[in-house]
Amino acid sequence: MITSSNMFFGERWNREMDSEIKEEVPVHEEFILCCGVETQVLKCGPWTNLFNEPRANRPKLLIFIITGNPGFSAFYVPFAKALYSSINRRFPVWVISHAGHVLVPKGKKILITSDDSNAPEINDIYGLQGQVEHKLAFLRTHVPKEIKLVVIGHSVGCYISLEILKLAPELPIIRSFLLFPTIERIAESPNGRIATPLLCWFRYALYVFAYLLLKPWPEKIKSFVIRTGLRMMNLQSEFSVLNILEPFCLANAAYLGGQEMMKVVKRDNETIKAYLPKLTFYYGTIDAWCPMEYYEDIKKDFPEGDFRLCEKKIPHAFILHFPQEMADMVADWLKDDLSKI
């Protein structure tokens, strides 16, 4: 789980990011209605609509990134671009926001397809299970069935990735990478013990505070505050991150976080066992959301699994500080799979 403090109080930004990756990797931003909810999709590569591509020109594989919470996909762009470059730009890399974590900026159009309008409404779409159904609906309506999938989950995105494997075995997922996976006992983790009372007991007080404080702010002030915060951390974003200060988005992130604390308790060993050959887990050594104890426990339960422990002291919110390092590792893990496509 990525907290707002993670976003604004990081240790360092990766200054070694190749300028060519920053400037020349094409990234297409779309706002769509998915299950009736505004959703941001950021797409690395020249493929913007896979169904409009002639079948012969369609990529054979899509790398699909599911974010942590908050699901502000703009912060994942450096990682997505670095990964796209690390796989020699062979396949598209897409990042999707969580439902309710983005509002369409003024002047931006929402793309609506017939499949989107026919998608079933999801009960409690801003909750944990609703977010799973939201991602499933997107994959079913925006990705042709013959295109293979590599799913990369980060933080609670790992829980969502496992749920997708369980609920949609028909999807052609060839690999799933679970980075800093919050898939069990979140409330018992060091950060979880702090977040649980805030997100579960005092959530409505947080809502009122956010609306009273942030709702009256003009967009110019919000932009200034965000630019100042990013500059202080030596961060930059090529897409708007105004949603960080939108009470609606913050309330939905807090609601999802509260459900994580309550519902992500027992590890789904049945799904892990069923799909173990496709799974790679990456645990941190300084991760207060997913302590090393969880790594040791899952490794004992599945000795034949691919469980990796970070040797570089990369923090949970790697997207802010170590996008290139993580992209290089994931690309290396993917080499054998991609060589067969």
mmCIF file of C-alpha atoms in Angstrom:
data_model
loop_
_atom_site.group_PDB
_atom_site.id
_atom_site.type_symbol
_atom_site.label_atom_id
_atom_site.label_comp_id
_atom_site.label_asym_id
_atom_site.label_seq_id
_atom_site.Cartn_x
_atom_site.Cartn_y
_atom_site.Cartn_z
ATOM 1 C CA MET A 1 0.000 0.000 0.000
ATOM 2 C CA ILE A 2 1.367 3.458 -0.920
ATOM 3 C CA THR A 3 0.377 6.154 1.536
ATOM 4 C CA SER A 4 0.340 9.848 0.780
ATOM 5 C CA SER A 5 3.353 10.214 3.055
ATOM 6 C CA ASN A 6 5.217 7.765 0.834
ATOM 7 C CA MET A 7 4.464 10.008 -2.091
ATOM 8 C CA PHE A 8 5.698 13.208 -0.507
ATOM 9 C CA PHE A 9 8.502 12.038 1.765
ATOM 10 C CA GLY A 10 10.684 9.723 -0.290
ATOM 11 C CA GLU A 11 14.406 9.401 0.300
ATOM 12 C CA ARG A 12 15.556 10.059 -3.244
ATOM 13 C CA TRP A 13 14.451 10.078 -6.866
ATOM 14 C CA ASN A 14 16.331 7.982 -9.363
ATOM 15 C CA ARG A 15 18.392 10.644 -11.111
ATOM 16 C CA GLU A 16 20.035 8.106 -13.367
ATOM 17 C CA MET A 17 16.908 7.534 -15.432
ATOM 18 C CA ASP A 18 17.978 7.582 -19.051
ATOM 19 C CA SER A 19 16.805 10.846 -20.638
ATOM 20 C CA GLU A 20 16.025 8.947 -23.804
ATOM 21 C CA ILE A 21 13.517 6.819 -21.908
ATOM 22 C CA LYS A 22 11.879 9.934 -20.489
ATOM 23 C CA GLU A 23 11.595 11.796 -23.754
ATOM 24 C CA GLU A 24 11.177 9.266 -26.517
ATOM 25 C CA VAL A 25 9.027 6.453 -25.161
ATOM 26 C CA PRO A 26 5.522 7.138 -26.474
ATOM 27 C CA VAL A 27 2.914 7.198 -23.713
ATOM 28 C CA HIS A 28 -0.737 7.619 -24.623
ATOM 29 C CA GLU A 29 -3.197 8.778 -21.964
ATOM 30 C CA GLU A 30 -6.829 7.718 -22.149
ATOM 31 C CA PHE A 31 -9.827 8.286 -19.940
ATOM 32 C CA ILE A 32 -12.503 5.662 -20.360
ATOM 33 C CA LEU A 33 -15.694 4.590 -18.679
ATOM 34 C CA CYS A 34 -15.143 1.138 -17.230
ATOM 35 C CA CYS A 35 -18.218 -0.266 -15.507
ATOM 36 C CA GLY A 36 -19.584 3.269 -15.545
ATOM 37 C CA VAL A 37 -16.613 4.730 -13.644
ATOM 38 C CA GLU A 38 -14.015 7.184 -14.940
ATOM 39 C CA THR A 39 -10.743 5.331 -15.383
ATOM 40 C CA GLN A 40 -7.307 6.464 -16.519
ATOM 41 C CA VAL A 41 -5.220 4.165 -18.705
ATOM 42 C CA LEU A 42 -1.627 5.020 -19.610
ATOM 43 C CA LYS A 43 -0.232 3.085 -22.563
ATOM 44 C CA CYS A 44 3.450 2.755 -23.465
ATOM 45 C CA GLY A 45 4.034 1.994 -27.116
ATOM 46 C CA PRO A 46 2.356 2.805 -30.423
ATOM 47 C CA TRP A 47 -0.648 0.541 -29.795
ATOM 48 C CA THR A 48 -3.589 2.557 -28.484
ATOM 49 C CA ASN A 49 -6.567 0.400 -29.488
ATOM 50 C CA LEU A 50 -5.775 -3.283 -29.871
ATOM 51 C CA PHE A 51 -9.092 -4.061 -31.540
ATOM 52 C CA ASN A 52 -8.518 -1.458 -34.262
ATOM 53 C CA GLU A 53 -5.159 -2.963 -35.179
ATOM 54 C CA PRO A 54 -5.196 -5.432 -38.080
ATOM 55 C CA ARG A 55 -4.850 -8.887 -36.593
ATOM 56 C CA ALA A 56 -1.440 -9.349 -38.219
ATOM 57 C CA ASN A 57 -0.147 -6.148 -36.590
ATOM 58 C CA ARG A 58 -1.457 -6.772 -33.114
ATOM 59 C CA PRO A 59 1.169 -7.400 -30.449
ATOM 60 C CA LYS A 60 1.209 -10.974 -29.214
ATOM 61 C CA LEU A 61 1.513 -9.923 -25.603
ATOM 62 C CA LEU A 62 0.425 -7.116 -23.260
ATOM 63 C CA ILE A 63 2.128 -6.225 -19.985
ATOM 64 C CA PHE A 64 -0.578 -5.006 -17.620
ATOM 65 C CA ILE A 65 0.326 -3.134 -14.414
ATOM 66 C CA ILE A 66 -2.080 -3.030 -11.459
ATOM 67 C CA THR A 67 -1.171 -0.300 -9.008
ATOM 68 C CA GLY A 68 -1.056 -0.162 -5.265
ATOM 69 C CA ASN A 69 -3.281 2.106 -3.213
ATOM 70 C CA PRO A 70 -3.764 4.973 -3.941
ATOM 71 C CA GLY A 71 -4.094 3.926 -7.561
ATOM 72 C CA PHE A 72 -2.566 7.059 -9.095
ATOM 73 C CA SER A 73 -1.289 5.552 -12.323
ATOM 74 C CA ALA A 74 0.736 8.641 -13.303
ATOM 75 C CA PHE A 75 3.341 7.722 -10.686
ATOM 76 C CA TYR A 76 3.907 4.388 -12.428
ATOM 77 C CA VAL A 77 4.860 5.964 -15.764
ATOM 78 C CA PRO A 78 8.659 5.985 -15.158
ATOM 79 C CA PHE A 79 8.516 2.274 -14.276
ATOM 80 C CA ALA A 80 6.300 1.457 -17.269
ATOM 81 C CA LYS A 81 8.531 3.403 -19.659
ATOM 82 C CA ALA A 82 11.699 1.864 -18.290
ATOM 83 C CA LEU A 83 10.198 -1.623 -18.582
ATOM 84 C CA TYR A 84 9.003 -0.948 -22.130
ATOM 85 C CA SER A 85 12.527 0.093 -23.103
ATOM 86 C CA SER A 86 14.104 -2.837 -21.242
ATOM 87 C CA ILE A 87 12.095 -5.316 -23.336
ATOM 88 C CA ASN A 88 13.277 -3.532 -26.497
ATOM 89 C CA ARG A 89 9.849 -1.983 -27.085
ATOM 90 C CA ARG A 90 8.493 -5.279 -28.380
ATOM 91 C CA PHE A 91 5.215 -5.267 -26.463
ATOM 92 C CA PRO A 92 2.875 -2.629 -24.981
ATOM 93 C CA VAL A 93 2.982 -1.823 -21.281
ATOM 94 C CA TRP A 94 -0.262 -0.452 -19.826
ATOM 95 C CA VAL A 95 -1.109 0.970 -16.397
ATOM 96 C CA ILE A 96 -4.687 1.268 -15.158
ATOM 97 C CA SER A 97 -5.957 3.442 -12.314
ATOM 98 C CA HIS A 98 -8.238 2.139 -9.620
ATOM 99 C CA ALA A 99 -11.925 2.954 -9.869
ATOM 100 C CA GLY A 100 -12.666 6.205 -8.079
ATOM 101 C CA HIS A 101 -9.015 7.257 -7.784
ATOM 102 C CA VAL A 102 -9.099 9.586 -10.783
ATOM 103 C CA LEU A 103 -11.288 12.381 -12.087
ATOM 104 C CA VAL A 104 -11.138 13.401 -15.719
ATOM 105 C CA PRO A 105 -9.423 16.813 -16.052
ATOM 106 C CA LYS A 106 -11.308 19.654 -17.662
ATOM 107 C CA GLY A 107 -11.027 19.569 -21.431
ATOM 108 C CA LYS A 108 -10.268 15.828 -21.586
ATOM 109 C CA LYS A 109 -12.663 13.543 -23.406
ATOM 110 C CA ILE A 110 -13.910 10.225 -22.067
ATOM 111 C CA LEU A 111 -13.695 7.406 -24.591
ATOM 112 C CA ILE A 112 -16.764 5.191 -24.548
ATOM 113 C CA THR A 113 -17.057 1.901 -26.407
ATOM 114 C CA SER A 114 -20.106 -0.266 -26.878
ATOM 115 C CA ASP A 115 -18.513 -2.937 -24.704
ATOM 116 C CA ASP A 116 -18.011 -0.426 -21.900
ATOM 117 C CA SER A 117 -21.637 0.682 -22.006
ATOM 118 C CA ASN A 118 -22.786 -2.950 -21.911
ATOM 119 C CA ALA A 119 -20.531 -3.893 -18.992
ATOM 120 C CA PRO A 120 -22.485 -4.919 -15.885
ATOM 121 C CA GLU A 121 -22.630 -2.544 -12.958
ATOM 122 C CA ILE A 122 -20.504 -3.594 -10.023
ATOM 123 C CA ASN A 123 -21.747 -3.378 -6.471
ATOM 124 C CA ASP A 124 -19.345 -1.476 -4.251
ATOM 125 C CA ILE A 125 -16.968 -0.792 -7.129
ATOM 126 C CA TYR A 126 -14.729 1.378 -4.943
ATOM 127 C CA GLY A 127 -14.213 -1.501 -2.505
ATOM 128 C CA LEU A 128 -11.635 -4.264 -2.722
ATOM 129 C CA GLN A 129 -13.695 -6.829 -4.613
ATOM 130 C CA GLY A 130 -15.136 -4.089 -6.815
ATOM 131 C CA GLN A 131 -11.610 -3.122 -7.856
ATOM 132 C CA VAL A 132 -10.955 -6.740 -8.856
ATOM 133 C CA GLU A 133 -14.110 -6.794 -11.005
ATOM 134 C CA HIS A 134 -13.154 -3.400 -12.477
ATOM 135 C CA LYS A 135 -9.807 -4.766 -13.745
ATOM 136 C CA LEU A 136 -11.435 -7.925 -15.050
ATOM 137 C CA ALA A 137 -14.023 -5.909 -16.957
ATOM 138 C CA PHE A 138 -11.260 -3.842 -18.557
ATOM 139 C CA LEU A 139 -9.277 -6.879 -19.681
ATOM 140 C CA ARG A 140 -12.376 -8.514 -21.115
ATOM 141 C CA THR A 141 -13.508 -5.442 -23.063
ATOM 142 C CA HIS A 142 -10.219 -3.823 -24.133
ATOM 143 C CA VAL A 143 -7.847 -6.714 -24.808
ATOM 144 C CA PRO A 144 -8.450 -9.263 -27.602
ATOM 145 C CA LYS A 145 -8.693 -12.798 -26.287
ATOM 146 C CA GLU A 146 -5.735 -14.074 -28.297
ATOM 147 C CA ILE A 147 -3.250 -11.603 -26.783
ATOM 148 C CA LYS A 148 -1.189 -13.158 -24.005
ATOM 149 C CA LEU A 149 -0.888 -11.292 -20.728
ATOM 150 C CA VAL A 150 1.838 -10.582 -18.212
ATOM 151 C CA VAL A 151 0.269 -9.083 -15.090
ATOM 152 C CA ILE A 152 2.400 -7.035 -12.709
ATOM 153 C CA GLY A 153 0.846 -6.249 -9.358
ATOM 154 C CA HIS A 154 2.269 -3.855 -6.798
ATOM 155 C CA SER A 155 1.220 -3.870 -3.153
ATOM 156 C CA VAL A 156 -2.559 -4.486 -3.069
ATOM 157 C CA GLY A 157 -2.320 -4.860 -6.843
ATOM 158 C CA CYS A 158 -0.789 -8.260 -6.032
ATOM 159 C CA TYR A 159 -3.940 -9.294 -4.187
ATOM 160 C CA ILE A 160 -5.988 -8.152 -7.185
ATOM 161 C CA SER A 161 -3.685 -10.096 -9.533
ATOM 162 C CA LEU A 162 -4.230 -13.322 -7.601
ATOM 163 C CA GLU A 163 -7.988 -12.739 -7.601
ATOM 164 C CA ILE A 164 -7.921 -12.291 -11.378
ATOM 165 C CA LEU A 165 -6.124 -15.627 -11.771
ATOM 166 C CA LYS A 166 -8.714 -17.295 -9.547
ATOM 167 C CA LEU A 167 -11.813 -15.709 -11.070
ATOM 168 C CA ALA A 168 -10.797 -15.695 -14.746
ATOM 169 C CA PRO A 169 -8.788 -18.827 -15.540
ATOM 170 C CA GLU A 170 -9.718 -18.344 -19.206
ATOM 171 C CA LEU A 171 -7.488 -15.265 -19.507
ATOM 172 C CA PRO A 172 -4.169 -16.135 -21.237
ATOM 173 C CA ILE A 173 -1.939 -14.973 -18.383
ATOM 174 C CA ILE A 174 1.508 -16.487 -18.872
ATOM 175 C CA ARG A 175 3.254 -14.795 -15.909
ATOM 176 C CA SER A 176 2.342 -12.702 -12.914
ATOM 177 C CA PHE A 177 4.872 -10.675 -10.944
ATOM 178 C CA LEU A 178 3.884 -9.721 -7.410
ATOM 179 C CA LEU A 179 6.051 -6.809 -6.232
ATOM 180 C CA PHE A 180 6.063 -6.041 -2.506
ATOM 181 C CA PRO A 181 2.912 -8.160 -2.162
ATOM 182 C CA THR A 182 0.339 -7.209 0.450
ATOM 183 C CA ILE A 183 -1.586 -10.460 0.185
ATOM 184 C CA GLU A 184 -1.958 -11.367 3.852
ATOM 185 C CA ARG A 185 -2.199 -9.929 7.369
ATOM 186 C CA ILE A 186 -1.918 -6.300 6.294
ATOM 187 C CA ALA A 187 -3.445 -5.022 9.528
ATOM 188 C CA GLU A 188 -0.784 -6.918 11.532
ATOM 189 C CA SER A 189 2.124 -5.326 9.665
ATOM 190 C CA PRO A 190 3.976 -2.392 11.303
ATOM 191 C CA ASN A 191 2.302 0.136 8.991
ATOM 192 C CA GLY A 192 -1.000 -1.708 9.157
ATOM 193 C CA ARG A 193 -1.165 -1.317 12.935
ATOM 194 C CA ILE A 194 -0.955 2.446 12.434
ATOM 195 C CA ALA A 195 -3.247 2.618 9.387
ATOM 196 C CA THR A 196 -6.019 0.358 10.682
ATOM 197 C CA PRO A 197 -7.462 2.734 13.307
ATOM 198 C CA LEU A 198 -7.171 5.674 10.913
ATOM 199 C CA LEU A 199 -8.793 3.921 7.963
ATOM 200 C CA CYS A 200 -11.342 1.800 9.822
ATOM 201 C CA TRP A 201 -12.303 3.778 12.908
ATOM 202 C CA PHE A 202 -11.659 7.396 11.978
ATOM 203 C CA ARG A 203 -12.332 7.199 8.255
ATOM 204 C CA TYR A 204 -15.326 9.527 8.312
ATOM 205 C CA ALA A 205 -13.389 12.141 10.280
ATOM 206 C CA LEU A 206 -10.730 11.964 7.548
ATOM 207 C CA TYR A 207 -13.438 12.437 4.904
ATOM 208 C CA VAL A 208 -14.802 15.542 6.608
ATOM 209 C CA PHE A 209 -11.322 16.963 7.104
ATOM 210 C CA ALA A 210 -10.372 16.366 3.455
ATOM 211 C CA TYR A 211 -13.569 17.915 2.102
ATOM 212 C CA LEU A 212 -13.469 20.952 4.393
ATOM 213 C CA LEU A 213 -9.779 21.593 3.778
ATOM 214 C CA LEU A 214 -9.320 20.707 0.117
ATOM 215 C CA LYS A 215 -12.691 21.161 -1.575
ATOM 216 C CA PRO A 216 -12.611 24.994 -1.470
ATOM 217 C CA TRP A 217 -9.110 25.179 -2.976
ATOM 218 C CA PRO A 218 -9.025 26.465 -6.568
ATOM 219 C CA GLU A 219 -7.299 24.212 -9.068
ATOM 220 C CA LYS A 220 -4.423 26.686 -9.392
ATOM 221 C CA ILE A 221 -3.603 26.400 -5.694
ATOM 222 C CA LYS A 222 -3.763 22.604 -5.816
ATOM 223 C CA SER A 223 -1.440 22.604 -8.830
ATOM 224 C CA PHE A 224 0.984 24.917 -7.048
ATOM 225 C CA VAL A 225 1.041 22.773 -3.894
ATOM 226 C CA ILE A 226 1.626 19.602 -5.910
ATOM 227 C CA ARG A 227 4.346 21.163 -8.065
ATOM 228 C CA THR A 228 6.092 22.434 -4.944
ATOM 229 C CA GLY A 229 5.911 19.021 -3.282
ATOM 230 C CA LEU A 230 7.235 17.264 -6.358
ATOM 231 C CA ARG A 231 10.027 19.806 -6.741
ATOM 232 C CA MET A 232 11.078 19.387 -3.109
ATOM 233 C CA MET A 233 11.434 15.662 -3.714
ATOM 234 C CA ASN A 234 13.101 16.146 -7.084
ATOM 235 C CA LEU A 235 10.183 14.302 -8.693
ATOM 236 C CA GLN A 236 8.401 15.065 -11.911
ATOM 237 C CA SER A 237 5.302 13.753 -13.623
ATOM 238 C CA GLU A 238 4.407 14.229 -17.252
ATOM 239 C CA PHE A 239 0.730 13.613 -16.488
ATOM 240 C CA SER A 240 -1.533 15.455 -14.084
ATOM 241 C CA VAL A 241 -1.483 14.256 -10.480
ATOM 242 C CA LEU A 242 -4.141 16.669 -9.229
ATOM 243 C CA ASN A 243 -6.118 13.679 -7.964
ATOM 244 C CA ILE A 244 -3.749 13.561 -4.979
ATOM 245 C CA LEU A 245 -5.652 16.548 -3.579
ATOM 246 C CA GLU A 246 -9.150 15.637 -4.749
ATOM 247 C CA PRO A 247 -11.337 14.770 -1.728
ATOM 248 C CA PHE A 248 -13.398 12.326 -3.834
ATOM 249 C CA CYS A 249 -10.277 10.358 -4.817
ATOM 250 C CA LEU A 250 -8.747 10.500 -1.351
ATOM 251 C CA ALA A 251 -11.991 9.276 0.211
ATOM 252 C CA ASN A 252 -12.107 6.314 -2.162
ATOM 253 C CA ALA A 253 -8.454 5.501 -1.489
ATOM 254 C CA ALA A 254 -9.136 5.576 2.255
ATOM 255 C CA TYR A 255 -12.229 3.393 1.798
ATOM 256 C CA LEU A 256 -10.234 0.840 -0.192
ATOM 257 C CA GLY A 257 -7.467 0.966 2.409
ATOM 258 C CA GLY A 258 -9.930 0.245 5.191
ATOM 259 C CA GLN A 259 -11.216 -2.798 3.323
ATOM 260 C CA GLU A 260 -7.654 -3.996 2.793
ATOM 261 C CA MET A 261 -7.044 -3.884 6.540
ATOM 262 C CA MET A 262 -10.205 -5.876 7.239
ATOM 263 C CA LYS A 263 -10.273 -8.323 4.325
ATOM 264 C CA VAL A 264 -6.669 -9.091 3.357
ATOM 265 C CA VAL A 265 -5.991 -11.408 6.265
ATOM 266 C CA LYS A 266 -5.481 -15.002 5.221
ATOM 267 C CA ARG A 267 -3.158 -15.767 2.340
ATOM 268 C CA ASP A 268 -4.916 -17.473 -0.593
ATOM 269 C CA ASN A 269 -2.781 -20.610 -0.619
ATOM 270 C CA GLU A 270 -5.179 -22.451 -2.895
ATOM 271 C CA THR A 271 -4.776 -19.954 -5.746
ATOM 272 C CA ILE A 272 -1.026 -19.648 -5.175
ATOM 273 C CA LYS A 273 -0.652 -23.432 -5.342
ATOM 274 C CA ALA A 274 -2.745 -23.675 -8.512
ATOM 275 C CA TYR A 275 -0.724 -21.014 -10.375
ATOM 276 C CA LEU A 276 2.662 -21.301 -8.656
ATOM 277 C CA PRO A 277 4.685 -21.928 -11.875
ATOM 278 C CA LYS A 278 3.425 -18.597 -13.270
ATOM 279 C CA LEU A 279 4.137 -16.551 -10.141
ATOM 280 C CA THR A 280 7.197 -14.571 -9.083
ATOM 281 C CA PHE A 281 7.099 -12.845 -5.687
ATOM 282 C CA TYR A 282 9.447 -9.991 -4.755
ATOM 283 C CA TYR A 283 9.666 -9.063 -1.080
ATOM 284 C CA GLY A 284 11.461 -6.112 0.477
ATOM 285 C CA THR A 285 13.805 -6.143 3.455
ATOM 286 C CA ILE A 286 12.635 -2.731 4.707
ATOM 287 C CA ASP A 287 8.933 -3.057 3.884
ATOM 288 C CA ALA A 288 6.697 -2.091 6.802
ATOM 289 C CA TRP A 289 3.580 -3.200 4.886
ATOM 290 C CA CYS A 290 4.915 -6.670 4.189
ATOM 291 C CA PRO A 291 7.658 -7.619 6.669
ATOM 292 C CA MET A 292 10.315 -10.260 6.055
ATOM 293 C CA GLU A 293 8.452 -12.629 8.343
ATOM 294 C CA TYR A 294 5.803 -12.970 5.617
ATOM 295 C CA TYR A 295 8.499 -13.833 3.079
ATOM 296 C CA GLU A 296 9.926 -16.525 5.338
ATOM 297 C CA ASP A 297 6.465 -17.980 6.004
ATOM 298 C CA ILE A 298 5.387 -18.248 2.368
ATOM 299 C CA LYS A 299 8.756 -19.672 1.356
ATOM 300 C CA LYS A 300 8.363 -22.442 3.948
ATOM 301 C CA ASP A 301 4.847 -23.214 2.724
ATOM 302 C CA PHE A 302 5.872 -23.283 -0.957
ATOM 303 C CA PRO A 303 9.563 -24.307 -1.100
ATOM 304 C CA GLU A 304 9.346 -24.875 -4.852
ATOM 305 C CA GLY A 305 8.034 -21.382 -5.576
ATOM 306 C CA ASP A 306 9.866 -18.386 -7.047
ATOM 307 C CA PHE A 307 10.230 -16.083 -4.044
ATOM 308 C CA ARG A 308 12.867 -13.370 -4.213
ATOM 309 C CA LEU A 309 14.153 -11.120 -1.462
ATOM 310 C CA CYS A 310 15.364 -7.633 -2.296
ATOM 311 C CA GLU A 311 19.122 -7.175 -1.892
ATOM 312 C CA LYS A 312 19.135 -3.440 -2.663
ATOM 313 C CA LYS A 313 17.017 -2.020 0.168
ATOM 314 C CA ILE A 314 14.388 -0.861 -2.304
ATOM 315 C CA PRO A 315 11.391 0.612 -0.426
ATOM 316 C CA HIS A 316 7.787 -0.463 -0.795
ATOM 317 C CA ALA A 317 6.988 2.609 -2.915
ATOM 318 C CA PHE A 318 9.641 1.716 -5.487
ATOM 319 C CA ILE A 319 7.858 3.671 -8.215
ATOM 320 C CA LEU A 320 9.041 6.936 -6.718
ATOM 321 C CA HIS A 321 12.680 6.100 -6.222
ATOM 322 C CA PHE A 322 13.714 2.953 -8.078
ATOM 323 C CA PRO A 323 11.628 2.548 -11.260
ATOM 324 C CA GLN A 324 14.628 1.733 -13.447
ATOM 325 C CA GLU A 325 16.067 -0.870 -11.072
ATOM 326 C CA MET A 326 12.749 -2.678 -10.765
ATOM 327 C CA ALA A 327 12.103 -2.503 -14.508
ATOM 328 C CA ASP A 328 15.504 -4.024 -15.244
ATOM 329 C CA MET A 329 14.842 -6.890 -12.831
ATOM 330 C CA VAL A 330 11.373 -7.637 -14.191
ATOM 331 C CA ALA A 331 12.686 -7.547 -17.770
ATOM 332 C CA ASP A 332 15.420 -9.992 -16.809
ATOM 333 C CA TRP A 333 12.898 -12.342 -15.198
ATOM 334 C CA LEU A 334 10.808 -12.161 -18.383
ATOM 335 C CA LYS A 335 13.601 -13.044 -20.815
ATOM 336 C CA ASP A 336 12.791 -16.721 -21.165
ATOM 337 C CA ASP A 337 9.061 -16.128 -21.598
ATOM 338 C CA LEU A 338 9.515 -13.397 -24.186
ATOM 339 C CA SER A 339 12.018 -15.470 -26.170
ATOM 340 C CA LYS A 340 9.225 -17.948 -26.863
ATOM 341 C CA ILE A 341 6.828 -15.335 -28.280
#
